[in-house]
Amino acid sequence: MPNDRFLSRESLSAVVALLRVASQLRNGLDGALAPLGITFARYEVLALLMFSRSGELPMHKISEQLDVHPTSVTSTVSRLAADGLVQRNSDPSDGRGSLISLTDGGMILVSSASEALESYLSTIGLTDAERRQIISIYRRVS
């Protein structure tokens, strides 16, 4: 019996399914990257730097592009720097800021990690149309 005060069965099922899929994907992606010693959050930073036009980005742009709190980005970048995967340089346009760039080791790792992730994603079997639909749904809700 429908009730206007509660989510419909379809709405609740859709929300629960999306949350569970997100959780399972995160676990699967992290699992695929574990042998390389990184998490998906660290991979995201490395990949963003790899695809940046200049090969380096200010911290605030990384935070903005990944839609992640600056404190989380600072922590992730610190770990990546400690592992020799990125380096921090002074930002000439912002005396207080840093530009983050990949090291050679970071470039090698992001390439290997991308292969591992592509392999994992191929096991799921999403079609290109399904991938585009997921992107479309994300853009609608963000």
PDB file of N, CA and C in Angstrom, residues 21-92:
ATOM      1  N   VAL A  21      26.307  -0.910  -5.183  1.00  0.00           N
ATOM      2  CA  VAL A  21      27.191  -0.982  -6.353  1.00  0.00           C
ATOM      3  C   VAL A  21      28.424  -0.125  -6.112  1.00  0.00           C
ATOM      4  N   ALA A  22      28.237   1.081  -5.573  1.00  0.00           N
ATOM      5  CA  ALA A  22      29.376   1.965  -5.307  1.00  0.00           C
ATOM      6  C   ALA A  22      30.343   1.307  -4.327  1.00  0.00           C
ATOM      7  N   SER A  23      29.805   0.699  -3.295  1.00  0.00           N
ATOM      8  CA  SER A  23      30.649   0.032  -2.304  1.00  0.00           C
ATOM      9  C   SER A  23      31.394  -1.152  -2.915  1.00  0.00           C
ATOM     10  N   GLN A  24      30.690  -1.956  -3.677  1.00  0.00           N
ATOM     11  CA  GLN A  24      31.329  -3.117  -4.296  1.00  0.00           C
ATOM     12  C   GLN A  24      32.387  -2.692  -5.309  1.00  0.00           C
ATOM     13  N   LEU A  25      32.100  -1.647  -6.073  1.00  0.00           N
ATOM     14  CA  LEU A  25      33.098  -1.143  -7.023  1.00  0.00           C
ATOM     15  C   LEU A  25      34.328  -0.623  -6.303  1.00  0.00           C
ATOM     16  N   ARG A  26      34.130   0.146  -5.247  1.00  0.00           N
ATOM     17  CA  ARG A  26      35.262   0.688  -4.492  1.00  0.00           C
ATOM     18  C   ARG A  26      36.128  -0.453  -3.959  1.00  0.00           C
ATOM     19  N   ASN A  27      35.485  -1.480  -3.394  1.00  0.00           N
ATOM     20  CA  ASN A  27      36.236  -2.631  -2.882  1.00  0.00           C
ATOM     21  C   ASN A  27      36.973  -3.360  -4.002  1.00  0.00           C
ATOM     22  N   GLY A  28      36.303  -3.526  -5.133  1.00  0.00           N
ATOM     23  CA  GLY A  28      36.932  -4.207  -6.268  1.00  0.00           C
ATOM     24  C   GLY A  28      38.096  -3.419  -6.843  1.00  0.00           C
ATOM     25  N   LEU A  29      37.923  -2.105  -6.956  1.00  0.00           N
ATOM     26  CA  LEU A  29      38.995  -1.260  -7.478  1.00  0.00           C
ATOM     27  C   LEU A  29      40.182  -1.250  -6.526  1.00  0.00           C
ATOM     28  N   ASP A  30      39.913  -1.097  -5.240  1.00  0.00           N
ATOM     29  CA  ASP A  30      41.000  -1.133  -4.258  1.00  0.00           C
ATOM     30  C   ASP A  30      41.690  -2.495  -4.266  1.00  0.00           C
ATOM     31  N   GLY A  31      40.907  -3.566  -4.424  1.00  0.00           N
ATOM     32  CA  GLY A  31      41.484  -4.909  -4.486  1.00  0.00           C
ATOM     33  C   GLY A  31      42.384  -5.095  -5.697  1.00  0.00           C
ATOM     34  N   ALA A  32      41.980  -4.530  -6.821  1.00  0.00           N
ATOM     35  CA  ALA A  32      42.794  -4.631  -8.035  1.00  0.00           C
ATOM     36  C   ALA A  32      44.103  -3.868  -7.892  1.00  0.00           C
ATOM     37  N   LEU A  33      44.078  -2.796  -7.094  1.00  0.00           N
ATOM     38  CA  LEU A  33      45.268  -1.957  -6.914  1.00  0.00           C
ATOM     39  C   LEU A  33      46.144  -2.396  -5.747  1.00  0.00           C
ATOM     40  N   ALA A  34      45.605  -3.209  -4.848  1.00  0.00           N
ATOM     41  CA  ALA A  34      46.351  -3.609  -3.647  1.00  0.00           C
ATOM     42  C   ALA A  34      47.722  -4.220  -3.955  1.00  0.00           C
ATOM     43  N   PRO A  35      47.842  -5.084  -4.976  1.00  0.00           N
ATOM     44  CA  PRO A  35      49.174  -5.635  -5.256  1.00  0.00           C
ATOM     45  C   PRO A  35      50.205  -4.564  -5.653  1.00  0.00           C
ATOM     46  N   LEU A  36      49.732  -3.418  -6.087  1.00  0.00           N
ATOM     47  CA  LEU A  36      50.631  -2.323  -6.470  1.00  0.00           C
ATOM     48  C   LEU A  36      50.905  -1.378  -5.301  1.00  0.00           C
ATOM     49  N   GLY A  37      50.235  -1.613  -4.178  1.00  0.00           N
ATOM     50  CA  GLY A  37      50.483  -0.831  -2.977  1.00  0.00           C
ATOM     51  C   GLY A  37      49.791   0.515  -2.927  1.00  0.00           C
ATOM     52  N   ILE A  38      48.731   0.692  -3.698  1.00  0.00           N
ATOM     53  CA  ILE A  38      47.986   1.958  -3.645  1.00  0.00           C
ATOM     54  C   ILE A  38      46.490   1.677  -3.557  1.00  0.00           C
ATOM     55  N   THR A  39      45.765   2.708  -3.170  1.00  0.00           N
ATOM     56  CA  THR A  39      44.304   2.658  -3.135  1.00  0.00           C
ATOM     57  C   THR A  39      43.772   3.409  -4.346  1.00  0.00           C
ATOM     58  N   PHE A  40      42.477   3.296  -4.575  1.00  0.00           N
ATOM     59  CA  PHE A  40      41.878   4.024  -5.694  1.00  0.00           C
ATOM     60  C   PHE A  40      41.981   5.531  -5.477  1.00  0.00           C
ATOM     61  N   ALA A  41      41.874   5.987  -4.233  1.00  0.00           N
ATOM     62  CA  ALA A  41      41.992   7.427  -3.956  1.00  0.00           C
ATOM     63  C   ALA A  41      43.368   7.946  -4.384  1.00  0.00           C
ATOM     64  N   ARG A  42      44.406   7.170  -4.126  1.00  0.00           N
ATOM     65  CA  ARG A  42      45.754   7.578  -4.535  1.00  0.00           C
ATOM     66  C   ARG A  42      45.893   7.509  -6.054  1.00  0.00           C
ATOM     67  N   TYR A  43      45.288   6.482  -6.656  1.00  0.00           N
ATOM     68  CA  TYR A  43      45.313   6.360  -8.114  1.00  0.00           C
ATOM     69  C   TYR A  43      44.671   7.573  -8.776  1.00  0.00           C
ATOM     70  N   GLU A  44      43.548   8.028  -8.215  1.00  0.00           N
ATOM     71  CA  GLU A  44      42.850   9.181  -8.802  1.00  0.00           C
ATOM     72  C   GLU A  44      43.768  10.398  -8.910  1.00  0.00           C
ATOM     73  N   VAL A  45      44.547  10.651  -7.876  1.00  0.00           N
ATOM     74  CA  VAL A  45      45.460  11.794  -7.896  1.00  0.00           C
ATOM     75  C   VAL A  45      46.527  11.577  -8.971  1.00  0.00           C
ATOM     76  N   LEU A  46      47.105  10.382  -9.007  1.00  0.00           N
ATOM     77  CA  LEU A  46      48.133  10.089 -10.004  1.00  0.00           C
ATOM     78  C   LEU A  46      47.588  10.230 -11.430  1.00  0.00           C
ATOM     79  N   ALA A  47      46.404   9.692 -11.664  1.00  0.00           N
ATOM     80  CA  ALA A  47      45.808   9.755 -13.000  1.00  0.00           C
ATOM     81  C   ALA A  47      45.474  11.190 -13.383  1.00  0.00           C
ATOM     82  N   LEU A  48      44.967  11.961 -12.442  1.00  0.00           N
ATOM     83  CA  LEU A  48      44.654  13.365 -12.720  1.00  0.00           C
ATOM     84  C   LEU A  48      45.909  14.115 -13.142  1.00  0.00           C
ATOM     85  N   LEU A  49      47.009  13.869 -12.450  1.00  0.00           N
ATOM     86  CA  LEU A  49      48.275  14.513 -12.810  1.00  0.00           C
ATOM     87  C   LEU A  49      48.759  14.038 -14.178  1.00  0.00           C
ATOM     88  N   MET A  50      48.588  12.753 -14.459  1.00  0.00           N
ATOM     89  CA  MET A  50      49.023  12.200 -15.744  1.00  0.00           C
ATOM     90  C   MET A  50      48.298  12.869 -16.909  1.00  0.00           C
ATOM     91  N   PHE A  51      47.024  13.177 -16.714  1.00  0.00           N
ATOM     92  CA  PHE A  51      46.230  13.739 -17.798  1.00  0.00           C
ATOM     93  C   PHE A  51      46.179  15.263 -17.798  1.00  0.00           C
ATOM     94  N   SER A  52      46.855  15.893 -16.857  1.00  0.00           N
ATOM     95  CA  SER A  52      46.858  17.359 -16.840  1.00  0.00           C
ATOM     96  C   SER A  52      47.701  17.879 -18.006  1.00  0.00           C
ATOM     97  N   ARG A  53      47.339  19.025 -18.513  1.00  0.00           N
ATOM     98  CA  ARG A  53      48.031  19.598 -19.679  1.00  0.00           C
ATOM     99  C   ARG A  53      49.504  19.857 -19.424  1.00  0.00           C
ATOM    100  N   SER A  54      49.799  20.416 -18.271  1.00  0.00           N
ATOM    101  CA  SER A  54      51.178  20.813 -17.971  1.00  0.00           C
ATOM    102  C   SER A  54      51.950  19.742 -17.206  1.00  0.00           C
ATOM    103  N   GLY A  55      51.258  18.691 -16.767  1.00  0.00           N
ATOM    104  CA  GLY A  55      51.925  17.658 -15.983  1.00  0.00           C
ATOM    105  C   GLY A  55      52.010  17.984 -14.506  1.00  0.00           C
ATOM    106  N   GLU A  56      51.443  19.109 -14.118  1.00  0.00           N
ATOM    107  CA  GLU A  56      51.425  19.491 -12.705  1.00  0.00           C
ATOM    108  C   GLU A  56      50.156  20.279 -12.418  1.00  0.00           C
ATOM    109  N   LEU A  57      49.740  20.202 -11.168  1.00  0.00           N
ATOM    110  CA  LEU A  57      48.523  20.896 -10.752  1.00  0.00           C
ATOM    111  C   LEU A  57      48.706  21.443  -9.343  1.00  0.00           C
ATOM    112  N   PRO A  58      48.082  22.602  -9.074  1.00  0.00           N
ATOM    113  CA  PRO A  58      48.075  23.087  -7.690  1.00  0.00           C
ATOM    114  C   PRO A  58      47.147  22.211  -6.843  1.00  0.00           C
ATOM    115  N   MET A  59      47.432  22.162  -5.559  1.00  0.00           N
ATOM    116  CA  MET A  59      46.637  21.341  -4.646  1.00  0.00           C
ATOM    117  C   MET A  59      45.150  21.660  -4.727  1.00  0.00           C
ATOM    118  N   HIS A  60      44.822  22.955  -4.791  1.00  0.00           N
ATOM    119  CA  HIS A  60      43.400  23.318  -4.796  1.00  0.00           C
ATOM    120  C   HIS A  60      42.698  22.811  -6.051  1.00  0.00           C
ATOM    121  N   LYS A  61      43.416  22.707  -7.178  1.00  0.00           N
ATOM    122  CA  LYS A  61      42.811  22.180  -8.406  1.00  0.00           C
ATOM    123  C   LYS A  61      42.572  20.677  -8.294  1.00  0.00           C
ATOM    124  N   ILE A  62      43.493  19.986  -7.646  1.00  0.00           N
ATOM    125  CA  ILE A  62      43.304  18.546  -7.437  1.00  0.00           C
ATOM    126  C   ILE A  62      42.054  18.322  -6.594  1.00  0.00           C
ATOM    127  N   SER A  63      41.930  19.085  -5.532  1.00  0.00           N
ATOM    128  CA  SER A  63      40.760  18.990  -4.659  1.00  0.00           C
ATOM    129  C   SER A  63      39.479  19.271  -5.431  1.00  0.00           C
ATOM    130  N   GLU A  64      39.514  20.321  -6.217  1.00  0.00           N
ATOM    131  CA  GLU A  64      38.348  20.741  -7.003  1.00  0.00           C
ATOM    132  C   GLU A  64      37.980  19.689  -8.050  1.00  0.00           C
ATOM    133  N   GLN A  65      38.965  19.219  -8.794  1.00  0.00           N
ATOM    134  CA  GLN A  65      38.712  18.252  -9.869  1.00  0.00           C
ATOM    135  C   GLN A  65      38.190  16.921  -9.344  1.00  0.00           C
ATOM    136  N   LEU A  66      38.697  16.499  -8.202  1.00  0.00           N
ATOM    137  CA  LEU A  66      38.276  15.214  -7.641  1.00  0.00           C
ATOM    138  C   LEU A  66      37.080  15.342  -6.712  1.00  0.00           C
ATOM    139  N   ASP A  67      36.668  16.582  -6.444  1.00  0.00           N
ATOM    140  CA  ASP A  67      35.549  16.838  -5.544  1.00  0.00           C
ATOM    141  C   ASP A  67      35.803  16.189  -4.179  1.00  0.00           C
ATOM    142  N   VAL A  68      37.013  16.460  -3.666  1.00  0.00           N
ATOM    143  CA  VAL A  68      37.466  15.905  -2.388  1.00  0.00           C
ATOM    144  C   VAL A  68      37.931  17.056  -1.505  1.00  0.00           C
ATOM    145  N   HIS A  69      37.690  16.959  -0.220  1.00  0.00           N
ATOM    146  CA  HIS A  69      38.088  18.003   0.716  1.00  0.00           C
ATOM    147  C   HIS A  69      39.596  18.231   0.638  1.00  0.00           C
ATOM    148  N   PRO A  70      40.043  19.499   0.697  1.00  0.00           N
ATOM    149  CA  PRO A  70      41.481  19.800   0.627  1.00  0.00           C
ATOM    150  C   PRO A  70      42.333  19.041   1.645  1.00  0.00           C
ATOM    151  N   THR A  71      41.813  18.804   2.833  1.00  0.00           N
ATOM    152  CA  THR A  71      42.572  18.068   3.838  1.00  0.00           C
ATOM    153  C   THR A  71      42.861  16.639   3.375  1.00  0.00           C
ATOM    154  N   SER A  72      41.886  16.018   2.734  1.00  0.00           N
ATOM    155  CA  SER A  72      42.078  14.661   2.213  1.00  0.00           C
ATOM    156  C   SER A  72      43.119  14.654   1.103  1.00  0.00           C
ATOM    157  N   VAL A  73      43.077  15.674   0.245  1.00  0.00           N
ATOM    158  CA  VAL A  73      44.053  15.754  -0.841  1.00  0.00           C
ATOM    159  C   VAL A  73      45.455  15.948  -0.274  1.00  0.00           C
ATOM    160  N   THR A  74      45.581  16.809   0.723  1.00  0.00           N
ATOM    161  CA  THR A  74      46.882  17.041   1.348  1.00  0.00           C
ATOM    162  C   THR A  74      47.436  15.735   1.919  1.00  0.00           C
ATOM    163  N   SER A  75      46.597  14.977   2.586  1.00  0.00           N
ATOM    164  CA  SER A  75      47.016  13.705   3.168  1.00  0.00           C
ATOM    165  C   SER A  75      47.439  12.714   2.079  1.00  0.00           C
ATOM    166  N   THR A  76      46.644  12.609   1.035  1.00  0.00           N
ATOM    167  CA  THR A  76      46.952  11.688  -0.061  1.00  0.00           C
ATOM    168  C   THR A  76      48.247  12.082  -0.758  1.00  0.00           C
ATOM    169  N   VAL A  77      48.400  13.362  -1.046  1.00  0.00           N
ATOM    170  CA  VAL A  77      49.617  13.844  -1.714  1.00  0.00           C
ATOM    171  C   VAL A  77      50.841  13.618  -0.817  1.00  0.00           C
ATOM    172  N   SER A  78      50.683  13.810   0.472  1.00  0.00           N
ATOM    173  CA  SER A  78      51.806  13.567   1.393  1.00  0.00           C
ATOM    174  C   SER A  78      52.259  12.117   1.334  1.00  0.00           C
ATOM    175  N   ARG A  79      51.309  11.188   1.293  1.00  0.00           N
ATOM    176  CA  ARG A  79      51.651   9.770   1.204  1.00  0.00           C
ATOM    177  C   ARG A  79      52.325   9.452  -0.130  1.00  0.00           C
ATOM    178  N   LEU A  80      51.778  10.027  -1.200  1.00  0.00           N
ATOM    179  CA  LEU A  80      52.367   9.799  -2.517  1.00  0.00           C
ATOM    180  C   LEU A  80      53.781  10.374  -2.598  1.00  0.00           C
ATOM    181  N   ALA A  81      53.993  11.539  -1.999  1.00  0.00           N
ATOM    182  CA  ALA A  81      55.326  12.157  -1.983  1.00  0.00           C
ATOM    183  C   ALA A  81      56.297  11.319  -1.163  1.00  0.00           C
ATOM    184  N   ALA A  82      55.828  10.811  -0.027  1.00  0.00           N
ATOM    185  CA  ALA A  82      56.689   9.979   0.825  1.00  0.00           C
ATOM    186  C   ALA A  82      57.117   8.709   0.093  1.00  0.00           C
ATOM    187  N   ASP A  83      56.275   8.226  -0.804  1.00  0.00           N
ATOM    188  CA  ASP A  83      56.591   7.029  -1.592  1.00  0.00           C
ATOM    189  C   ASP A  83      57.363   7.358  -2.864  1.00  0.00           C
ATOM    190  N   GLY A  84      57.646   8.647  -3.073  1.00  0.00           N
ATOM    191  CA  GLY A  84      58.410   9.054  -4.250  1.00  0.00           C
ATOM    192  C   GLY A  84      57.632   9.033  -5.553  1.00  0.00           C
ATOM    193  N   LEU A  85      56.298   9.103  -5.467  1.00  0.00           N
ATOM    194  CA  LEU A  85      55.460   9.030  -6.663  1.00  0.00           C
ATOM    195  C   LEU A  85      55.075  10.399  -7.205  1.00  0.00           C
ATOM    196  N   VAL A  86      55.094  11.407  -6.349  1.00  0.00           N
ATOM    197  CA  VAL A  86      54.841  12.791  -6.767  1.00  0.00           C
ATOM    198  C   VAL A  86      55.870  13.683  -6.078  1.00  0.00           C
ATOM    199  N   GLN A  87      56.003  14.875  -6.613  1.00  0.00           N
ATOM    200  CA  GLN A  87      56.858  15.854  -5.948  1.00  0.00           C
ATOM    201  C   GLN A  87      56.110  17.168  -5.840  1.00  0.00           C
ATOM    202  N   ARG A  88      56.454  17.898  -4.802  1.00  0.00           N
ATOM    203  CA  ARG A  88      55.870  19.215  -4.561  1.00  0.00           C
ATOM    204  C   ARG A  88      56.894  20.265  -4.965  1.00  0.00           C
ATOM    205  N   ASN A  89      56.417  21.272  -5.684  1.00  0.00           N
ATOM    206  CA  ASN A  89      57.246  22.410  -6.056  1.00  0.00           C
ATOM    207  C   ASN A  89      56.500  23.676  -5.684  1.00  0.00           C
ATOM    208  N   SER A  90      57.227  24.737  -5.423  1.00  0.00           N
ATOM    209  CA  SER A  90      56.586  26.016  -5.117  1.00  0.00           C
ATOM    210  C   SER A  90      55.787  26.481  -6.327  1.00  0.00           C
ATOM    211  N   ASP A  91      54.628  27.029  -6.050  1.00  0.00           N
ATOM    212  CA  ASP A  91      53.775  27.570  -7.106  1.00  0.00           C
ATOM    213  C   ASP A  91      54.133  29.040  -7.286  1.00  0.00           C
ATOM    214  N   PRO A  92      54.749  29.408  -8.418  1.00  0.00           N
ATOM    215  CA  PRO A  92      55.169  30.795  -8.611  1.00  0.00           C
ATOM    216  C   PRO A  92      54.006  31.789  -8.623  1.00  0.00           C
TER     217      PRO A  92
END
